[in-house]
PDB file of C-alpha atoms in Angstrom:
ATOM      1  CA  MET A  73      25.829 122.033 181.601  1.00 38.00           C
ATOM      2  CA  VAL A  74      28.030 125.044 180.817  1.00 43.00           C
ATOM      3  CA  GLU A  75      29.255 125.102 177.220  1.00 47.00           C
ATOM      4  CA  GLU A  76      32.898 125.598 176.316  1.00 63.00           C
ATOM      5  CA  GLN A  77      33.744 129.274 176.605  1.00 83.00           C
ATOM      6  CA  LYS A  78      32.765 131.404 173.660  1.00 96.00           C
ATOM      7  CA  VAL A  79      33.146 135.104 172.935  1.00 98.00           C
ATOM      8  CA  ALA A  80      30.334 137.626 172.461  1.00 98.00           C
ATOM      9  CA  VAL A  81      30.017 141.290 171.593  1.00 99.00           C
ATOM     10  CA  ILE A  82      26.895 142.903 173.075  1.00 99.00           C
ATOM     11  CA  THR A  83      26.063 146.436 171.955  1.00 98.00           C
ATOM     12  CA  GLY A  84      24.144 148.636 174.367  1.00 98.00           C
ATOM     13  CA  SER A  85      25.108 146.386 177.268  1.00 98.00           C
ATOM     14  CA  SER A  86      26.043 149.020 179.839  1.00 98.00           C
ATOM     15  CA  ARG A  87      22.473 149.030 181.203  1.00 96.00           C
ATOM     16  CA  GLY A  88      18.934 147.721 180.755  1.00 95.00           C
ATOM     17  CA  ILE A  89      18.231 144.667 178.627  1.00 97.00           C
ATOM     18  CA  GLY A  90      21.791 144.555 177.315  1.00 98.00           C
ATOM     19  CA  LYS A  91      23.237 144.423 180.814  1.00 98.00           C
ATOM     20  CA  GLY A  92      20.827 141.616 181.666  1.00 98.00           C
ATOM     21  CA  ILE A  93      21.955 139.722 178.575  1.00 98.00           C
ATOM     22  CA  ALA A  94      25.604 140.173 179.571  1.00 98.00           C
ATOM     23  CA  GLU A  95      24.939 138.838 183.063  1.00 98.00           C
ATOM     24  CA  GLN A  96      23.243 135.738 181.639  1.00 98.00           C
ATOM     25  CA  LEU A  97      25.880 135.060 178.997  1.00 98.00           C
ATOM     26  CA  GLY A  98      28.522 135.449 181.680  1.00 98.00           C
ATOM     27  CA  LYS A  99      26.788 132.693 183.621  1.00 98.00           C
ATOM     28  CA  ASP A 100      26.735 130.660 180.412  1.00 97.00           C
ATOM     29  CA  GLY A 101      30.518 130.874 180.268  1.00 97.00           C
ATOM     30  CA  TYR A 102      30.953 133.597 177.663  1.00 98.00           C
ATOM     31  CA  ALA A 103      33.789 136.100 177.539  1.00 98.00           C
ATOM     32  CA  MET A 104      32.257 139.416 176.515  1.00 98.00           C
ATOM     33  CA  VAL A 105      32.880 142.838 175.041  1.00 98.00           C
ATOM     34  CA  ILE A 106      30.665 145.353 176.857  1.00 98.00           C
ATOM     35  CA  ASN A 107      29.561 148.381 174.873  1.00 98.00           C
ATOM     36  CA  GLY A 108      27.681 151.561 175.687  1.00 98.00           C
ATOM     37  CA  TYR A 109      27.569 155.120 174.420  1.00 97.00           C
ATOM     38  CA  HIS A 110      28.944 156.659 177.623  1.00 98.00           C
ATOM     39  CA  LYS A 111      32.431 155.598 178.709  1.00 98.00           C
ATOM     40  CA  ASP A 112      31.890 156.081 182.451  1.00 98.00           C
ATOM     41  CA  GLU A 113      28.722 153.952 182.469  1.00 98.00           C
ATOM     42  CA  THR A 114      30.286 151.289 180.260  1.00 98.00           C
ATOM     43  CA  ASP A 115      33.399 151.060 182.418  1.00 98.00           C
ATOM     44  CA  LYS A 116      31.268 150.863 185.588  1.00 98.00           C
ATOM     45  CA  THR A 117      29.145 148.009 184.244  1.00 98.00           C
ATOM     46  CA  THR A 118      32.233 146.180 183.010  1.00 98.00           C
ATOM     47  CA  LYS A 119      33.769 146.397 186.484  1.00 98.00           C
ATOM     48  CA  GLU A 120      30.546 145.107 188.085  1.00 98.00           C
ATOM     49  CA  LEU A 121      30.554 142.119 185.750  1.00 98.00           C
ATOM     50  CA  ALA A 122      34.268 141.496 186.298  1.00 98.00           C
ATOM     51  CA  ASP A 123      33.701 141.551 190.065  1.00 98.00           C
ATOM     52  CA  LYS A 124      31.226 138.690 189.559  1.00 98.00           C
ATOM     53  CA  GLY A 125      34.002 136.649 187.965  1.00 98.00           C
ATOM     54  CA  PHE A 126      33.033 137.162 184.327  1.00 98.00           C
ATOM     55  CA  LYS A 127      35.622 137.721 181.603  1.00 98.00           C
ATOM     56  CA  VAL A 128      34.768 141.148 180.210  1.00 98.00           C
ATOM     57  CA  VAL A 129      36.366 144.115 178.521  1.00 98.00           C
ATOM     58  CA  SER A 130      34.925 147.611 178.154  1.00 98.00           C
ATOM     59  CA  ALA A 131      34.542 149.088 174.659  1.00 98.00           C
ATOM     60  CA  PRO A 132      32.422 152.255 174.653  1.00 98.00           C
ATOM     61  CA  GLY A 133      31.443 153.762 171.324  1.00 98.00           C
ATOM     62  CA  ASP A 134      28.683 155.127 169.097  1.00 98.00           C
ATOM     63  CA  VAL A 135      27.019 152.165 167.365  1.00 98.00           C
ATOM     64  CA  SER A 136      25.602 154.364 164.608  1.00 98.00           C
ATOM     65  CA  LYS A 137      29.137 154.435 163.167  1.00 98.00           C
ATOM     66  CA  LYS A 138      30.479 151.470 161.198  1.00 98.00           C
ATOM     67  CA  SER A 139      33.953 152.029 162.653  1.00 98.00           C
ATOM     68  CA  THR A 140      32.597 151.303 166.141  1.00 98.00           C
ATOM     69  CA  HIS A 141      31.474 147.824 165.119  1.00 98.00           C
ATOM     70  CA  GLU A 142      34.816 147.136 163.505  1.00 98.00           C
ATOM     71  CA  MET A 143      36.440 148.246 166.766  1.00 98.00           C
ATOM     72  CA  LEU A 144      34.168 145.966 168.814  1.00 98.00           C
ATOM     73  CA  VAL A 145      35.093 142.934 166.714  1.00 98.00           C
ATOM     74  CA  LYS A 146      38.784 143.804 166.922  1.00 98.00           C
ATOM     75  CA  THR A 147      38.482 144.204 170.704  1.00 98.00           C
ATOM     76  CA  ALA A 148      36.960 140.726 170.967  1.00 98.00           C
ATOM     77  CA  VAL A 149      39.677 139.145 168.841  1.00 98.00           C
ATOM     78  CA  ASP A 150      42.539 141.044 170.478  1.00 98.00           C
ATOM     79  CA  ASN A 151      41.396 140.164 174.001  1.00 98.00           C
ATOM     80  CA  PHE A 152      39.851 136.716 173.603  1.00 97.00           C
ATOM     81  CA  GLY A 153      41.198 135.391 170.309  1.00 97.00           C
ATOM     82  CA  ARG A 154      37.947 134.994 168.406  1.00 97.00           C
ATOM     83  CA  LEU A 155      34.249 135.856 168.055  1.00 98.00           C
ATOM     84  CA  ASP A 156      31.275 133.491 168.313  1.00 98.00           C
ATOM     85  CA  THR A 157      28.199 135.649 168.886  1.00 98.00           C
ATOM     86  CA  TYR A 158      27.378 139.252 167.977  1.00 99.00           C
ATOM     87  CA  ILE A 159      24.342 140.816 169.631  1.00 99.00           C
ATOM     88  CA  ASN A 160      22.952 144.018 168.139  1.00 99.00           C
ATOM     89  CA  ASN A 161      21.070 145.136 171.230  1.00 98.00           C
ATOM     90  CA  ALA A 162      21.537 148.925 171.275  1.00 98.00           C
ATOM     91  CA  GLY A 163      18.570 151.139 170.483  1.00 97.00           C
ATOM     92  CA  ILE A 164      16.659 154.295 171.347  1.00 96.00           C
ATOM     93  CA  ALA A 165      12.971 155.240 171.431  1.00 94.00           C
ATOM     94  CA  GLN A 166      11.078 158.332 170.322  1.00 94.00           C
ATOM     95  CA  ILE A 167       7.542 159.416 171.205  1.00 92.00           C
ATOM     96  CA  GLY A 168       5.351 161.558 168.983  1.00 93.00           C
ATOM     97  CA  ASN A 169       2.911 161.629 166.102  1.00 94.00           C
ATOM     98  CA  LEU A 170       4.207 160.875 162.616  1.00 96.00           C
ATOM     99  CA  LEU A 171       2.967 164.229 161.332  1.00 97.00           C
ATOM    100  CA  ASP A 172       5.255 165.955 163.811  1.00 96.00           C
ATOM    101  CA  GLU A 173       8.325 163.797 163.140  1.00 96.00           C
ATOM    102  CA  SER A 174      11.288 165.876 161.994  1.00 98.00           C
ATOM    103  CA  ALA A 175      13.782 164.685 159.415  1.00 98.00           C
ATOM    104  CA  GLU A 176      16.534 165.118 161.990  1.00 98.00           C
ATOM    105  CA  ASP A 177      14.828 162.895 164.577  1.00 98.00           C
ATOM    106  CA  PHE A 178      13.866 160.318 161.956  1.00 98.00           C
ATOM    107  CA  HIS A 179      17.427 160.050 160.688  1.00 98.00           C
ATOM    108  CA  LYS A 180      18.746 159.861 164.249  1.00 98.00           C
ATOM    109  CA  ILE A 181      16.585 156.907 165.284  1.00 98.00           C
ATOM    110  CA  TYR A 182      17.365 155.065 162.038  1.00 98.00           C
ATOM    111  CA  ALA A 183      21.087 155.644 162.502  1.00 98.00           C
ATOM    112  CA  THR A 184      21.009 154.229 166.024  1.00 98.00           C
ATOM    113  CA  ASN A 185      18.467 151.439 165.570  1.00 98.00           C
ATOM    114  CA  VAL A 186      18.880 150.280 161.976  1.00 98.00           C
ATOM    115  CA  ASP A 187      22.242 151.427 160.626  1.00 98.00           C
ATOM    116  CA  SER A 188      23.850 149.921 163.715  1.00 98.00           C
ATOM    117  CA  VAL A 189      22.308 146.512 163.035  1.00 98.00           C
ATOM    118  CA  LEU A 190      23.508 146.539 159.424  1.00 98.00           C
ATOM    119  CA  PHE A 191      27.023 147.519 160.498  1.00 99.00           C
ATOM    120  CA  GLY A 192      27.029 144.890 163.242  1.00 99.00           C
ATOM    121  CA  ILE A 193      25.961 142.186 160.801  1.00 99.00           C
ATOM    122  CA  GLN A 194      28.690 143.217 158.369  1.00 98.00           C
ATOM    123  CA  ALA A 195      31.475 143.395 160.956  1.00 98.00           C
ATOM    124  CA  ALA A 196      30.543 140.113 162.618  1.00 98.00           C
ATOM    125  CA  ALA A 197      30.132 138.229 159.348  1.00 98.00           C
ATOM    126  CA  GLU A 198      33.540 139.355 158.084  1.00 98.00           C
ATOM    127  CA  GLN A 199      35.193 138.038 161.249  1.00 98.00           C
ATOM    128  CA  PHE A 200      33.254 134.776 161.174  1.00 98.00           C
ATOM    129  CA  LYS A 201      34.355 134.193 157.584  1.00 97.00           C
ATOM    130  CA  LYS A 202      38.014 134.631 158.606  1.00 96.00           C
ATOM    131  CA  GLN A 203      37.845 132.070 161.398  1.00 95.00           C
ATOM    132  CA  ASP A 204      38.524 128.386 160.842  1.00 88.00           C
ATOM    133  CA  ASP A 205      35.431 127.114 162.652  1.00 93.00           C
ATOM    134  CA  GLY A 206      34.650 124.074 160.548  1.00 93.00           C
ATOM    135  CA  ASP A 207      30.945 123.299 160.656  1.00 95.00           C
ATOM    136  CA  LYS A 208      30.296 125.169 163.902  1.00 96.00           C
ATOM    137  CA  ILE A 209      27.427 127.634 163.765  1.00 98.00           C
ATOM    138  CA  ARG A 210      28.138 131.273 164.631  1.00 98.00           C
ATOM    139  CA  LYS A 211      25.394 133.615 165.747  1.00 98.00           C
ATOM    140  CA  ILE A 212      24.185 137.116 164.980  1.00 99.00           C
ATOM    141  CA  ILE A 213      21.294 138.163 167.218  1.00 99.00           C
ATOM    142  CA  ASN A 214      19.333 141.384 166.740  1.00 99.00           C
ATOM    143  CA  ALA A 215      16.949 143.337 168.978  1.00 98.00           C
ATOM    144  CA  SER A 216      13.558 143.936 167.400  1.00 98.00           C
ATOM    145  CA  SER A 217      10.394 144.483 169.484  1.00 98.00           C
ATOM    146  CA  ILE A 218       6.707 143.729 169.737  1.00 97.00           C
ATOM    147  CA  ALA A 219       6.526 147.113 167.981  1.00 97.00           C
ATOM    148  CA  GLY A 220       8.273 145.428 165.070  1.00 98.00           C
ATOM    149  CA  HIS A 221       5.255 143.155 164.567  1.00 98.00           C
ATOM    150  CA  ILE A 222       2.445 145.666 165.117  1.00 97.00           C
ATOM    151  CA  GLY A 223       2.847 149.428 164.796  1.00 97.00           C
ATOM    152  CA  TYR A 224       2.013 151.477 167.886  1.00 93.00           C
ATOM    153  CA  GLU A 225       0.517 154.971 167.911  1.00 92.00           C
ATOM    154  CA  GLN A 226       3.005 157.670 168.874  1.00 92.00           C
ATOM    155  CA  LEU A 227       5.789 155.119 168.418  1.00 95.00           C
ATOM    156  CA  GLY A 228       5.692 155.301 164.632  1.00 97.00           C
ATOM    157  CA  ALA A 229       9.340 155.997 163.926  1.00 97.00           C
ATOM    158  CA  TYR A 230      10.456 153.501 166.562  1.00 97.00           C
ATOM    159  CA  SER A 231       8.063 150.834 165.264  1.00 97.00           C
ATOM    160  CA  SER A 232       9.290 151.313 161.708  1.00 98.00           C
ATOM    161  CA  THR A 233      12.903 150.753 162.797  1.00 98.00           C
ATOM    162  CA  LYS A 234      11.948 147.524 164.514  1.00 98.00           C
ATOM    163  CA  PHE A 235      10.085 146.329 161.398  1.00 98.00           C
ATOM    164  CA  ALA A 236      13.258 147.145 159.434  1.00 98.00           C
ATOM    165  CA  ILE A 237      15.347 145.028 161.805  1.00 98.00           C
ATOM    166  CA  ARG A 238      13.088 142.049 161.129  1.00 98.00           C
ATOM    167  CA  GLY A 239      13.712 142.527 157.412  1.00 98.00           C
ATOM    168  CA  LEU A 240      17.466 142.751 157.865  1.00 98.00           C
ATOM    169  CA  THR A 241      17.359 139.633 160.025  1.00 99.00           C
ATOM    170  CA  GLN A 242      15.518 137.611 157.386  1.00 98.00           C
ATOM    171  CA  VAL A 243      17.732 138.686 154.495  1.00 98.00           C
ATOM    172  CA  ALA A 244      20.969 138.242 156.438  1.00 99.00           C
ATOM    173  CA  ALA A 245      19.833 134.772 157.484  1.00 99.00           C
ATOM    174  CA  LYS A 246      19.380 133.818 153.826  1.00 98.00           C
ATOM    175  CA  GLU A 247      22.639 135.349 152.641  1.00 98.00           C
ATOM    176  CA  LEU A 248      24.862 134.121 155.472  1.00 98.00           C
ATOM    177  CA  ALA A 249      23.590 130.552 155.908  1.00 98.00           C
ATOM    178  CA  LYS A 250      26.219 129.255 153.471  1.00 97.00           C
ATOM    179  CA  PHE A 251      28.881 130.498 155.905  1.00 97.00           C
ATOM    180  CA  ASN A 252      27.323 128.607 158.853  1.00 98.00           C
ATOM    181  CA  ILE A 253      26.051 131.855 160.344  1.00 98.00           C
ATOM    182  CA  THR A 254      22.534 132.084 161.754  1.00 98.00           C
ATOM    183  CA  VAL A 255      20.709 135.379 162.237  1.00 99.00           C
ATOM    184  CA  ASN A 256      17.732 135.715 164.558  1.00 99.00           C
ATOM    185  CA  ALA A 257      15.980 138.443 166.523  1.00 98.00           C
ATOM    186  CA  TYR A 258      14.274 138.793 169.881  1.00 98.00           C
ATOM    187  CA  CYS A 259      11.215 140.980 170.351  1.00 98.00           C
ATOM    188  CA  PRO A 260      10.736 142.203 173.937  1.00 97.00           C
ATOM    189  CA  GLY A 261       7.526 143.677 175.260  1.00 94.00           C
ATOM    190  CA  ILE A 262       7.034 145.994 178.242  1.00 91.00           C
ATOM    191  CA  VAL A 263      10.381 145.790 180.007  1.00 92.00           C
ATOM    192  CA  GLY A 264      10.935 147.623 183.280  1.00 84.00           C
ATOM    193  CA  THR A 265      13.960 149.647 182.180  1.00 79.00           C
ATOM    194  CA  ASP A 266      14.918 153.293 181.692  1.00 79.00           C
ATOM    195  CA  MET A 267      13.519 153.153 178.151  1.00 77.00           C
ATOM    196  CA  TRP A 268       9.999 152.479 179.366  1.00 73.00           C
ATOM    197  CA  ASP A 269      10.340 155.178 182.025  1.00 80.00           C
ATOM    198  CA  PHE A 270      11.244 157.520 179.166  1.00 79.00           C
ATOM    199  CA  ILE A 271       8.281 156.350 177.064  1.00 80.00           C
ATOM    200  CA  ASP A 272       5.897 156.881 179.981  1.00 76.00           C
ATOM    201  CA  GLU A 273       7.299 160.365 180.652  1.00 81.00           C
ATOM    202  CA  LYS A 274       6.963 161.417 177.014  1.00 78.00           C
ATOM    203  CA  MET A 275       3.446 159.991 176.758  1.00 78.00           C
ATOM    204  CA  VAL A 276       2.445 162.193 179.702  1.00 80.00           C
ATOM    205  CA  GLU A 277       3.960 165.204 177.926  1.00 79.00           C
ATOM    206  CA  GLU A 278       2.105 164.376 174.701  1.00 79.00           C
ATOM    207  CA  ASN A 279      -1.257 163.314 176.078  1.00 81.00           C
ATOM    208  CA  GLY A 280      -1.478 164.541 179.653  1.00 83.00           C
ATOM    209  CA  GLY A 281      -2.080 162.441 182.736  1.00 85.00           C
ATOM    210  CA  GLU A 282       0.134 161.356 185.585  1.00 83.00           C
ATOM    211  CA  LYS A 283       3.569 159.804 185.740  1.00 83.00           C
ATOM    212  CA  GLY A 284       3.379 156.016 185.610  1.00 79.00           C
ATOM    213  CA  GLN A 285      -0.121 155.724 184.171  1.00 85.00           C
ATOM    214  CA  TYR A 286       0.955 154.711 180.660  1.00 78.00           C
ATOM    215  CA  LEU A 287       3.408 152.146 181.957  1.00 79.00           C
ATOM    216  CA  LYS A 288       0.695 150.776 184.249  1.00 85.00           C
ATOM    217  CA  ALA A 289      -1.774 150.594 181.365  1.00 86.00           C
ATOM    218  CA  ALA A 290       0.780 148.716 179.286  1.00 84.00           C
ATOM    219  CA  ILE A 291       1.471 146.268 182.118  1.00 85.00           C
ATOM    220  CA  ASP A 292      -2.277 145.732 182.601  1.00 88.00           C
ATOM    221  CA  GLY A 293      -2.358 144.396 179.017  1.00 90.00           C
ATOM    222  CA  ILE A 294       0.140 141.604 179.752  1.00 93.00           C
ATOM    223  CA  VAL A 295      -1.663 138.288 180.252  1.00 95.00           C
ATOM    224  CA  LEU A 296       1.014 136.976 182.635  1.00 96.00           C
ATOM    225  CA  GLY A 297       0.243 139.938 184.861  1.00 93.00           C
ATOM    226  CA  ARG A 298       3.634 141.537 185.458  1.00 93.00           C
ATOM    227  CA  VAL A 299       6.208 143.762 183.850  1.00 93.00           C
ATOM    228  CA  GLU A 300       8.959 142.044 181.895  1.00 94.00           C
ATOM    229  CA  HIS A 301      12.435 141.879 183.449  1.00 96.00           C
ATOM    230  CA  PRO A 302      15.721 142.071 181.517  1.00 96.00           C
ATOM    231  CA  SER A 303      16.379 138.509 182.692  1.00 97.00           C
ATOM    232  CA  ASP A 304      13.253 137.328 180.845  1.00 97.00           C
ATOM    233  CA  VAL A 305      14.752 138.584 177.596  1.00 98.00           C
ATOM    234  CA  ALA A 306      18.221 137.366 178.527  1.00 98.00           C
ATOM    235  CA  ASN A 307      16.992 133.814 179.061  1.00 98.00           C
ATOM    236  CA  PHE A 308      15.750 133.684 175.484  1.00 98.00           C
ATOM    237  CA  VAL A 309      18.894 135.310 174.086  1.00 98.00           C
ATOM    238  CA  SER A 310      20.867 132.669 175.985  1.00 98.00           C
ATOM    239  CA  TYR A 311      18.986 130.048 173.981  1.00 98.00           C
ATOM    240  CA  LEU A 312      19.626 131.873 170.699  1.00 98.00           C
ATOM    241  CA  ALA A 313      23.342 132.049 171.534  1.00 98.00           C
ATOM    242  CA  SER A 314      23.552 128.359 172.418  1.00 97.00           C
ATOM    243  CA  THR A 315      23.937 125.302 170.202  1.00 97.00           C
ATOM    244  CA  LYS A 316      20.312 124.431 171.018  1.00 98.00           C
ATOM    245  CA  SER A 317      19.189 127.005 168.430  1.00 98.00           C
ATOM    246  CA  ASP A 318      21.587 125.928 165.671  1.00 98.00           C
ATOM    247  CA  TYR A 319      18.737 124.882 163.344  1.00 98.00           C
ATOM    248  CA  MET A 320      16.883 128.185 163.758  1.00 98.00           C
ATOM    249  CA  THR A 321      17.508 131.198 161.532  1.00 99.00           C
ATOM    250  CA  GLY A 322      15.665 134.224 160.157  1.00 98.00           C
ATOM    251  CA  GLN A 323      13.192 134.330 163.034  1.00 98.00           C
ATOM    252  CA  ALA A 324      12.012 137.278 165.142  1.00 98.00           C
ATOM    253  CA  VAL A 325      10.381 135.835 168.241  1.00 98.00           C
ATOM    254  CA  GLN A 326       8.196 137.727 170.676  1.00 97.00           C
ATOM    255  CA  ILE A 327       9.134 137.300 174.321  1.00 97.00           C
ATOM    256  CA  ASP A 328       6.547 139.559 175.911  1.00 96.00           C
ATOM    257  CA  GLY A 329       4.545 137.707 178.551  1.00 97.00           C
ATOM    258  CA  GLY A 330       1.502 137.645 176.309  1.00 96.00           C
ATOM    259  CA  VAL A 331       0.971 141.164 174.969  1.00 95.00           C
ATOM    260  CA  GLN A 332       0.496 140.100 171.359  1.00 94.00           C
ATOM    261  CA  PHE A 333      -0.429 136.782 169.786  1.00 94.00           C
ATOM    262  CA  ILE A 334       0.685 136.422 166.188  1.00 86.00           C
TER     263      ILE A 334
END
């Protein structure tokens, strides 16, 4: 049964996992603000979703800036009248040994992956507190990773950001519960998107070998025997965004097909 229409902001939703999440939430009856770094790509994805009959508006912007999150919330309210769910999905990856990590690269990945989550939590919570929602639960949902549970070689900086997101999720869940706001995270595994193509390419540059071999090796370690699809992640995010998860907060759940068992 489709729930009464709600409104979501989804960062990093112009492609990959975020686009898959937007497609699923559209099916769930959500009106959505679509965000990406590049305007052309964001506008294109928004049009594709609109052509499927979903209520969407394009809002490109750099999520490492607090002003972008404030703009995303304002866009949701101006276009749809309210906000119900804020999904901090945007993120980047880096490949390399920790001893070679530059301060510039380290600050860049933290700005995109961690600062953005903090700013998203702040912007969403301020809007939720303004709304007269009674005892309805509002949702903040963050993207962590299997690399946020166990650190991976040559993904040190990336792994550390995903550990940080788990910490932010737990603390925000404790601090915002009194406002009827839940905060949870999803932890994807080996998803067949541009990010994993990038990881594979950089692993070849770092360690040698042939294109595709590192992705194949990662897929070979999945007990369910196949690469993860954005829809696999989106199905779980759909649950987190629904009333079915109203009694769940502070959790960072692996949805990885059986890569790690914790």
